[in-house]
Coordinates of C-alpha atoms in Angstrom, one line a residue:
Chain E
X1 CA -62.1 -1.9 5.8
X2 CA -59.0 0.5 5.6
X3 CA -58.6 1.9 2.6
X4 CA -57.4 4.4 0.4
X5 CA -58.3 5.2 -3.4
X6 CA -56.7 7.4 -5.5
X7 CA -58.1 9.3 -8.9
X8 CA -56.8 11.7 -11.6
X9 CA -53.9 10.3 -13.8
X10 CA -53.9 10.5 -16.9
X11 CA -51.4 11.3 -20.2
X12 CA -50.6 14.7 -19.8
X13 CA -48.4 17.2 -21.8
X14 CA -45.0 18.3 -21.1
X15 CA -45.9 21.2 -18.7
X16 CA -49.2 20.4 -17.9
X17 CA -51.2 19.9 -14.8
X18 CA -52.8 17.3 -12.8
X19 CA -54.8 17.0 -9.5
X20 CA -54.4 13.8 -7.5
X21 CA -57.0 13.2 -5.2
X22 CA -57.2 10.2 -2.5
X23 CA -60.1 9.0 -0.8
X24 CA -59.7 7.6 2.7
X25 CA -62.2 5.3 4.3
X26 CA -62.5 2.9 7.5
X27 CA -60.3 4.9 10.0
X28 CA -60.5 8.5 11.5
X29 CA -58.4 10.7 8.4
X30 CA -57.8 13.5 10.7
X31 CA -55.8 11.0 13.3
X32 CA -53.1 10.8 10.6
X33 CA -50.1 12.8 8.7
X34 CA -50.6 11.3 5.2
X35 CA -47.9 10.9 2.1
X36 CA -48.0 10.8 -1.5
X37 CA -45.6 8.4 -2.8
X38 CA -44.4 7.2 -6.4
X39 CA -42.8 4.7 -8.3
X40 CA -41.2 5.6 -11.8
X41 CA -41.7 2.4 -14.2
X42 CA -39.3 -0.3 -13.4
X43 CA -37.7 2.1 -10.4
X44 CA -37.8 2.0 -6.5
X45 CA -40.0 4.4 -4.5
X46 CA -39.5 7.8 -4.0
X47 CA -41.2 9.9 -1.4
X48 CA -43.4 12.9 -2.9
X49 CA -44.3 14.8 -0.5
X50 CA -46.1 14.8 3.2
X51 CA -49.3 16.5 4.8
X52 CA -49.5 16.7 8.6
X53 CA -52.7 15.4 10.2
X54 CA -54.1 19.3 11.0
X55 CA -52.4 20.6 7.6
X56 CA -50.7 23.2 9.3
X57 CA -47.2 21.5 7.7
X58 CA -46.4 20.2 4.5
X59 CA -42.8 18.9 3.4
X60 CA -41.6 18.3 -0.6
X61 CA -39.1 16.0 -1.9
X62 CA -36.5 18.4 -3.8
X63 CA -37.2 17.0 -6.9
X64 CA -40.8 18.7 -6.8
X65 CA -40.5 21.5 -4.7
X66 CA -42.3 24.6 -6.3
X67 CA -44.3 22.5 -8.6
X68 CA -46.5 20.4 -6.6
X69 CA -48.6 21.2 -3.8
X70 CA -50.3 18.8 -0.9
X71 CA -53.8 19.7 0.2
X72 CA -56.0 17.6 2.0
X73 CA -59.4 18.0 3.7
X74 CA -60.5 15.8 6.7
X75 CA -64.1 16.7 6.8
X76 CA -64.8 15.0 3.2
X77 CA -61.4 12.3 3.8
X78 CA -59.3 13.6 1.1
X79 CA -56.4 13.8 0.0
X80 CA -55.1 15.9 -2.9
X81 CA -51.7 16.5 -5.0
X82 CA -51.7 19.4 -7.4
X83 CA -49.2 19.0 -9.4
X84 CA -48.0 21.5 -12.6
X85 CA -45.1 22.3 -14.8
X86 CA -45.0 18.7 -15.2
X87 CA -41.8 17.0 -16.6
X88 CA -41.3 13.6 -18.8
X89 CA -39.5 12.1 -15.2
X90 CA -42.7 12.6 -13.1
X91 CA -43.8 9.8 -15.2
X92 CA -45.1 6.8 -12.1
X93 CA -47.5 5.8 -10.3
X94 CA -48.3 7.5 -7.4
X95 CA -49.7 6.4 -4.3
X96 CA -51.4 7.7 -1.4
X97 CA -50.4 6.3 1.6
X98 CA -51.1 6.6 5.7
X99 CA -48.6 7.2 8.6
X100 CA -49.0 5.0 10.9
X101 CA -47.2 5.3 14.4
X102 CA -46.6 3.6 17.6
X103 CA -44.9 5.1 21.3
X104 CA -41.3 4.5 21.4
X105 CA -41.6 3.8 25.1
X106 CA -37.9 3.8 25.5
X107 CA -37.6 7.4 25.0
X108 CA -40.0 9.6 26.1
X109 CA -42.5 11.5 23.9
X110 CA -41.1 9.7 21.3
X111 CA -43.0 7.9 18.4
X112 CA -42.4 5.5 15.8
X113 CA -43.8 6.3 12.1
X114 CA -44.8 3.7 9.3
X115 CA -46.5 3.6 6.0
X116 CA -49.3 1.2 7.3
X117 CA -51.7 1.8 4.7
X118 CA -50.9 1.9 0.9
X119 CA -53.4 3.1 -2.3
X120 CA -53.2 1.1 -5.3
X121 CA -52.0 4.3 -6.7
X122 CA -53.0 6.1 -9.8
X123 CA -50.5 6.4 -13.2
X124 CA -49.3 9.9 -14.5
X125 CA -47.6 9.9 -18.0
X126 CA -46.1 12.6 -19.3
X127 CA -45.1 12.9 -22.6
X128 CA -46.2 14.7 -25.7
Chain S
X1 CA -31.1 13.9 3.4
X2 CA -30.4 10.5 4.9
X3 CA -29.5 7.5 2.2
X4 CA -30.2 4.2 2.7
X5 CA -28.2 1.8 0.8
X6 CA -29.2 -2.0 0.6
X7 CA -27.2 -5.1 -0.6
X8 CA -27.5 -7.3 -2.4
X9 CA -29.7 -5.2 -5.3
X10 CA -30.9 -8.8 -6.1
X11 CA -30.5 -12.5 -4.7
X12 CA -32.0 -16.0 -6.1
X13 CA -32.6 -18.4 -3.6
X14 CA -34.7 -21.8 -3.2
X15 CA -38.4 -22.3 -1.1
X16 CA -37.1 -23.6 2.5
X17 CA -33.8 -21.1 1.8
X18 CA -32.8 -18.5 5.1
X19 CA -32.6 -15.4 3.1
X20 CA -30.8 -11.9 4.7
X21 CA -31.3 -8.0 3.4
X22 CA -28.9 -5.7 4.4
X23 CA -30.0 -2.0 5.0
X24 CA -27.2 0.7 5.6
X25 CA -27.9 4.6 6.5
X26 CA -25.9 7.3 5.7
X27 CA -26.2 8.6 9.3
X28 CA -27.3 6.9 12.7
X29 CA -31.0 6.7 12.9
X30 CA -31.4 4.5 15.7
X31 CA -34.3 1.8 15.3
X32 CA -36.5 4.3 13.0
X33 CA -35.9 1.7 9.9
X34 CA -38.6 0.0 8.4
X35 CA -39.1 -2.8 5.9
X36 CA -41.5 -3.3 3.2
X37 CA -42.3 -6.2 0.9
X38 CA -44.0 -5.1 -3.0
X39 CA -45.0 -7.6 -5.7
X40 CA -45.1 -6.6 -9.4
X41 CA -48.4 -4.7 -9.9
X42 CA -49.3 -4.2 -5.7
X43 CA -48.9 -1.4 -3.6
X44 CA -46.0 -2.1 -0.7
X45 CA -47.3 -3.9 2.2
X46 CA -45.6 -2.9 5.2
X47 CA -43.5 -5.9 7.3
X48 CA -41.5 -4.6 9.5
X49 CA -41.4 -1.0 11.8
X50 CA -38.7 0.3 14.4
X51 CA -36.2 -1.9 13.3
X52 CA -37.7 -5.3 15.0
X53 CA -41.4 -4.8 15.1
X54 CA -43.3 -7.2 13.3
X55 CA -46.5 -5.5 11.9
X56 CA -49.8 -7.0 12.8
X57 CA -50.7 -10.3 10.2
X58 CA -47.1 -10.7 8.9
X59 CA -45.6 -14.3 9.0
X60 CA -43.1 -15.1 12.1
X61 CA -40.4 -16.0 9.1
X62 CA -40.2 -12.2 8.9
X63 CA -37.6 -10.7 11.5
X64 CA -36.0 -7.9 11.8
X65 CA -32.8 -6.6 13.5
X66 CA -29.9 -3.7 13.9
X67 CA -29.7 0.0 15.2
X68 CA -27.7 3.2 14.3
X69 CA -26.4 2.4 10.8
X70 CA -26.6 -0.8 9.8
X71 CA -30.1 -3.3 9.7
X72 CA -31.0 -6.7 8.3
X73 CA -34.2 -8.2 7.2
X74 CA -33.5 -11.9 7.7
X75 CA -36.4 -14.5 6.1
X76 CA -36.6 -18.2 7.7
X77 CA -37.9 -20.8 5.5
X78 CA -38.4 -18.9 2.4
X79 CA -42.0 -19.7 1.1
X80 CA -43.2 -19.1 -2.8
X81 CA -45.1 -16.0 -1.7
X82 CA -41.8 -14.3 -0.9
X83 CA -40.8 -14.1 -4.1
X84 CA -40.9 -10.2 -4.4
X85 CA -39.0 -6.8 -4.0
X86 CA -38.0 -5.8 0.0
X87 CA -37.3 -2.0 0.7
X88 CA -36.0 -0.4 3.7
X89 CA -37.1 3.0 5.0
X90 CA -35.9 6.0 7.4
X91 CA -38.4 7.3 9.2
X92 CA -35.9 9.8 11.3
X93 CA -36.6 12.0 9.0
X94 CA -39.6 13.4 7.7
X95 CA -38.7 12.4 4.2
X96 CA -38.4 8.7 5.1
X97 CA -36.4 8.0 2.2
X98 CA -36.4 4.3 0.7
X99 CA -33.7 1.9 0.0
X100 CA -33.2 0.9 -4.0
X101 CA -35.0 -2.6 -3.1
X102 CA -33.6 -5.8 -3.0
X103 CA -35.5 -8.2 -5.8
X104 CA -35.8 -11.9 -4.5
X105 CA -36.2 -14.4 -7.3
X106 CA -36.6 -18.2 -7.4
X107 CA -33.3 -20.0 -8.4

Protein backbone atom coordinates (compact mmCIF):
# COMPACT_ATOMS: atom_id res chain seq x y z
CA UNK A 1 0.00 0.00 0.00
CA UNK A 2 0.95 3.76 -0.72
CA UNK A 3 1.47 5.51 2.09
CA UNK A 4 2.95 8.29 3.85
CA UNK A 5 3.27 8.86 7.73
CA UNK A 6 4.27 11.81 9.31
CA UNK A 7 5.84 12.41 13.11
CA UNK A 8 7.06 15.24 15.35
CA UNK A 9 4.27 17.85 16.26
CA UNK A 10 3.79 18.82 19.16
CA UNK A 11 3.00 22.21 21.47
CA UNK A 12 5.93 24.23 21.03
CA UNK A 13 6.95 27.70 22.31
CA UNK A 14 6.84 30.94 20.53
CA UNK A 15 10.34 30.60 18.83
CA UNK A 16 10.98 27.26 19.16
CA UNK A 17 11.80 24.39 16.93
CA UNK A 18 10.42 21.33 15.42
CA UNK A 19 11.51 18.47 12.97
CA UNK A 20 8.82 16.98 10.77
CA UNK A 21 9.72 13.79 9.54
CA UNK A 22 7.55 11.58 6.89
CA UNK A 23 7.85 8.19 6.22
CA UNK A 24 7.14 6.89 2.65
CA UNK A 25 6.26 3.28 1.92
CA UNK A 26 4.81 1.14 -1.10
CA UNK A 27 6.34 3.10 -4.11
CA UNK A 28 10.00 3.96 -5.24
CA UNK A 29 10.55 7.60 -2.96
CA UNK A 30 13.39 8.63 -5.07
CA UNK A 31 10.82 8.56 -8.35
CA UNK A 32 9.19 11.62 -6.80
CA UNK A 33 9.53 15.56 -5.92
CA UNK A 34 7.68 15.49 -2.58
CA UNK A 35 5.77 18.63 -0.64
CA UNK A 36 4.92 19.55 2.79
CA UNK A 37 1.71 21.02 3.01
CA UNK A 38 -0.56 22.67 5.88
CA UNK A 39 -3.76 23.52 6.94
CA UNK A 40 -4.22 26.31 9.74
CA UNK A 41 -7.41 25.25 11.94
CA UNK A 42 -10.64 26.03 10.17
CA UNK A 43 -8.36 27.49 6.99
CA UNK A 44 -7.68 26.21 3.35
CA UNK A 45 -4.32 24.76 2.35
CA UNK A 46 -1.31 26.40 1.99
CA UNK A 47 1.73 25.01 0.23
CA UNK A 48 4.93 24.81 2.60
CA UNK A 49 7.48 24.07 0.76
CA UNK A 50 8.86 21.44 -2.05
CA UNK A 51 11.88 18.85 -2.34
CA UNK A 52 12.84 17.64 -5.76
CA UNK A 53 13.15 13.94 -6.30
CA UNK A 54 17.40 14.09 -6.34
CA UNK A 55 17.25 17.08 -3.59
CA UNK A 56 19.38 19.11 -5.61
CA UNK A 57 16.24 21.91 -5.42
CA UNK A 58 14.10 22.98 -2.85
CA UNK A 59 11.44 25.91 -3.08
CA UNK A 60 9.61 27.87 0.15
CA UNK A 61 6.39 29.49 0.34
CA UNK A 62 7.31 33.29 1.40
CA UNK A 63 5.65 32.95 4.51
CA UNK A 64 8.53 30.50 5.76
CA UNK A 65 11.35 31.34 3.87
CA UNK A 66 14.54 31.51 6.13
CA UNK A 67 12.95 29.61 8.84
CA UNK A 68 12.13 26.24 7.59
CA UNK A 69 14.19 23.88 5.76
CA UNK A 70 13.18 20.61 3.48
CA UNK A 71 15.49 17.64 3.68
CA UNK A 72 14.77 14.35 2.65
CA UNK A 73 16.72 11.05 2.32
CA UNK A 74 15.68 8.36 -0.31
CA UNK A 75 17.81 5.54 0.95
CA UNK A 76 15.83 5.34 4.43
CA UNK A 77 12.27 7.01 2.59
CA UNK A 78 12.17 10.12 4.47
CA UNK A 79 11.03 13.05 4.51
CA UNK A 80 11.91 15.85 6.87
CA UNK A 81 10.82 19.64 7.64
CA UNK A 82 13.02 21.58 10.09
CA UNK A 83 11.30 24.18 11.07
CA UNK A 84 12.55 27.18 13.84
CA UNK A 85 11.76 30.61 14.97
CA UNK A 86 8.37 29.37 15.07
CA UNK A 87 5.43 31.87 15.17
CA UNK A 88 1.76 31.53 16.86
CA UNK A 89 0.44 31.40 12.75
CA UNK A 90 2.43 28.22 11.91
CA UNK A 91 -0.13 26.74 14.10
CA UNK A 92 -1.83 23.48 11.41
CA UNK A 93 -1.49 20.49 10.48
CA UNK A 94 0.90 19.64 8.16
CA UNK A 95 1.03 17.11 5.68
CA UNK A 96 3.38 15.24 3.65
CA UNK A 97 2.35 14.70 0.41
CA UNK A 98 3.69 13.07 -3.22
CA UNK A 99 3.93 14.56 -6.71
CA UNK A 100 2.46 12.69 -8.92
CA UNK A 101 2.76 13.31 -12.74
CA UNK A 102 1.61 12.24 -16.07
CA UNK A 103 3.14 13.19 -19.96
CA UNK A 104 1.30 16.05 -21.42
CA UNK A 105 1.50 14.44 -24.83
CA UNK A 106 0.18 17.54 -26.41
CA UNK A 107 3.26 19.39 -25.82
CA UNK A 108 6.39 17.92 -25.97
CA UNK A 109 8.60 17.15 -22.83
CA UNK A 110 5.96 18.37 -21.01
CA UNK A 111 4.39 16.88 -17.80
CA UNK A 112 1.52 17.17 -15.65
CA UNK A 113 2.00 17.36 -11.69
CA UNK A 114 -0.52 16.31 -8.90
CA UNK A 115 -0.68 15.74 -5.20
CA UNK A 116 -1.52 11.90 -5.60
CA UNK A 117 -0.70 10.87 -2.31
CA UNK A 118 -1.62 12.67 0.98
CA UNK A 119 -0.23 12.00 4.93
CA UNK A 120 -2.68 12.20 7.51
CA UNK A 121 -0.50 14.95 8.61
CA UNK A 122 0.87 15.74 11.95
CA UNK A 123 -0.36 18.97 14.30
CA UNK A 124 2.04 21.82 15.36
CA UNK A 125 0.77 24.31 17.99
CA UNK A 126 2.43 27.08 18.93
CA UNK A 127 1.70 29.06 21.61
CA UNK A 128 3.17 29.72 25.04
CA UNK B 1 2.65 33.99 -7.50
CA UNK B 2 -0.37 32.73 -9.36
CA UNK B 3 -3.99 33.10 -7.36
CA UNK B 4 -6.63 31.01 -7.77
CA UNK B 5 -9.91 32.33 -6.84
CA UNK B 6 -13.09 29.94 -6.54
CA UNK B 7 -16.85 30.75 -6.30
CA UNK B 8 -19.10 30.15 -4.66
CA UNK B 9 -17.03 29.96 -1.01
CA UNK B 10 -19.99 27.69 -0.09
CA UNK B 11 -23.21 26.12 -1.72
CA UNK B 12 -26.14 23.86 -0.15
CA UNK B 13 -27.58 21.58 -2.48
CA UNK B 14 -29.84 18.27 -2.26
CA UNK B 15 -28.62 14.28 -3.02
CA UNK B 16 -29.56 13.75 -6.91
CA UNK B 17 -28.59 17.87 -7.30
CA UNK B 18 -25.90 18.79 -10.52
CA UNK B 19 -23.60 20.87 -8.54
CA UNK B 20 -20.76 23.38 -10.42
CA UNK B 21 -17.32 24.92 -8.77
CA UNK B 22 -15.85 27.59 -10.45
CA UNK B 23 -11.97 27.98 -10.39
CA UNK B 24 -10.40 31.31 -11.70
CA UNK B 25 -6.41 32.02 -12.03
CA UNK B 26 -4.79 35.13 -11.89
CA UNK B 27 -2.87 34.33 -15.05
CA UNK B 28 -3.31 31.71 -17.93
CA UNK B 29 -2.14 28.38 -16.86
CA UNK B 30 -3.41 26.25 -19.49
CA UNK B 31 -4.89 22.79 -18.26
CA UNK B 32 -2.29 22.61 -15.25
CA UNK B 33 -5.45 22.98 -12.63
CA UNK B 34 -6.36 20.38 -10.45
CA UNK B 35 -9.21 19.47 -8.10
CA UNK B 36 -9.27 18.07 -4.74
CA UNK B 37 -12.08 16.85 -2.55
CA UNK B 38 -11.26 16.99 1.79
CA UNK B 39 -13.72 15.92 4.51
CA UNK B 40 -13.46 17.25 8.08
CA UNK B 41 -10.66 15.37 9.81
CA UNK B 42 -9.02 13.57 6.21
CA UNK B 43 -6.28 14.42 4.24
CA UNK B 44 -7.32 15.75 0.49
CA UNK B 45 -7.98 13.05 -1.91
CA UNK B 46 -7.07 14.07 -5.19
CA UNK B 47 -10.13 14.10 -8.07
CA UNK B 48 -9.21 15.65 -10.77
CA UNK B 49 -5.58 16.56 -12.77
CA UNK B 50 -4.87 18.63 -16.03
CA UNK B 51 -7.98 20.26 -15.99
CA UNK B 52 -10.25 17.05 -17.27
CA UNK B 53 -8.38 14.06 -16.04
CA UNK B 54 -10.29 11.93 -13.87
CA UNK B 55 -7.84 10.27 -11.31
CA UNK B 56 -7.82 6.50 -11.15
CA UNK B 57 -10.97 5.16 -8.52
CA UNK B 58 -12.91 8.56 -8.60
CA UNK B 59 -16.70 8.31 -9.45
CA UNK B 60 -17.74 9.28 -13.28
CA UNK B 61 -20.07 12.10 -11.50
CA UNK B 62 -16.74 13.92 -11.17
CA UNK B 63 -15.87 15.97 -14.39
CA UNK B 64 -13.78 18.42 -15.00
CA UNK B 65 -13.45 21.25 -17.63
CA UNK B 66 -11.73 24.78 -18.84
CA UNK B 67 -8.25 26.02 -19.87
CA UNK B 68 -6.26 29.36 -19.51
CA UNK B 69 -8.13 31.15 -16.71
CA UNK B 70 -11.14 30.05 -15.98
CA UNK B 71 -12.16 26.01 -14.84
CA UNK B 72 -15.18 24.24 -13.42
CA UNK B 73 -15.67 21.18 -11.39
CA UNK B 74 -19.18 20.11 -12.31
CA UNK B 75 -20.75 17.03 -9.98
CA UNK B 76 -23.76 14.93 -11.60
CA UNK B 77 -26.15 13.34 -9.24
CA UNK B 78 -24.81 14.59 -6.07
CA UNK B 79 -24.49 11.58 -3.64
CA UNK B 80 -24.27 11.91 0.46
CA UNK B 81 -20.52 11.21 0.21
CA UNK B 82 -20.06 14.47 -1.58
CA UNK B 83 -20.82 16.42 1.13
CA UNK B 84 -17.26 17.99 1.67
CA UNK B 85 -14.76 20.87 0.85
CA UNK B 86 -13.52 20.96 -3.15
CA UNK B 87 -10.12 22.95 -3.76
CA UNK B 88 -8.56 23.82 -7.00
CA UNK B 89 -4.75 23.86 -7.62
CA UNK B 90 -2.08 25.45 -10.11
CA UNK B 91 0.40 23.31 -10.84
CA UNK B 92 2.20 25.89 -13.49
CA UNK B 93 4.02 26.78 -10.92
CA UNK B 94 6.07 25.11 -8.62
CA UNK B 95 4.17 26.60 -5.67
CA UNK B 96 0.90 25.01 -6.85
CA UNK B 97 -1.10 27.35 -4.88
CA UNK B 98 -4.70 26.31 -3.77
CA UNK B 99 -7.98 27.85 -4.14
CA UNK B 100 -9.87 29.09 -0.62
CA UNK B 101 -12.29 25.80 -1.11
CA UNK B 102 -15.68 25.66 -1.85
CA UNK B 103 -17.69 23.83 1.27
CA UNK B 104 -20.72 21.72 -0.05
CA UNK B 105 -23.45 21.22 2.51
CA UNK B 106 -26.72 19.31 2.50
CA UNK B 107 -29.80 21.71 2.17
Amino acid sequence: EVQLVESGGGLVQPGGSLRLSCSASGFTLSSFAMYWVRQAPGKGLEYVSLITSNAVSTYYADSVKGRVTISRDNSKNMVYLQMSSLRAEDTAVYHCVRLGYSRNWAVQEDWYYYMDVWGKGTTVTVSS
Amino acid sequence: DIQMTQSPSSLSASVGDRVTITCRASQSISTYLNWYQQKPGRAPKLLIYAASSLQSGVPSRFSGSGSGTDFTLTINSLQPEDFATYYCQQSHSPSRTFGQGTKVEIK
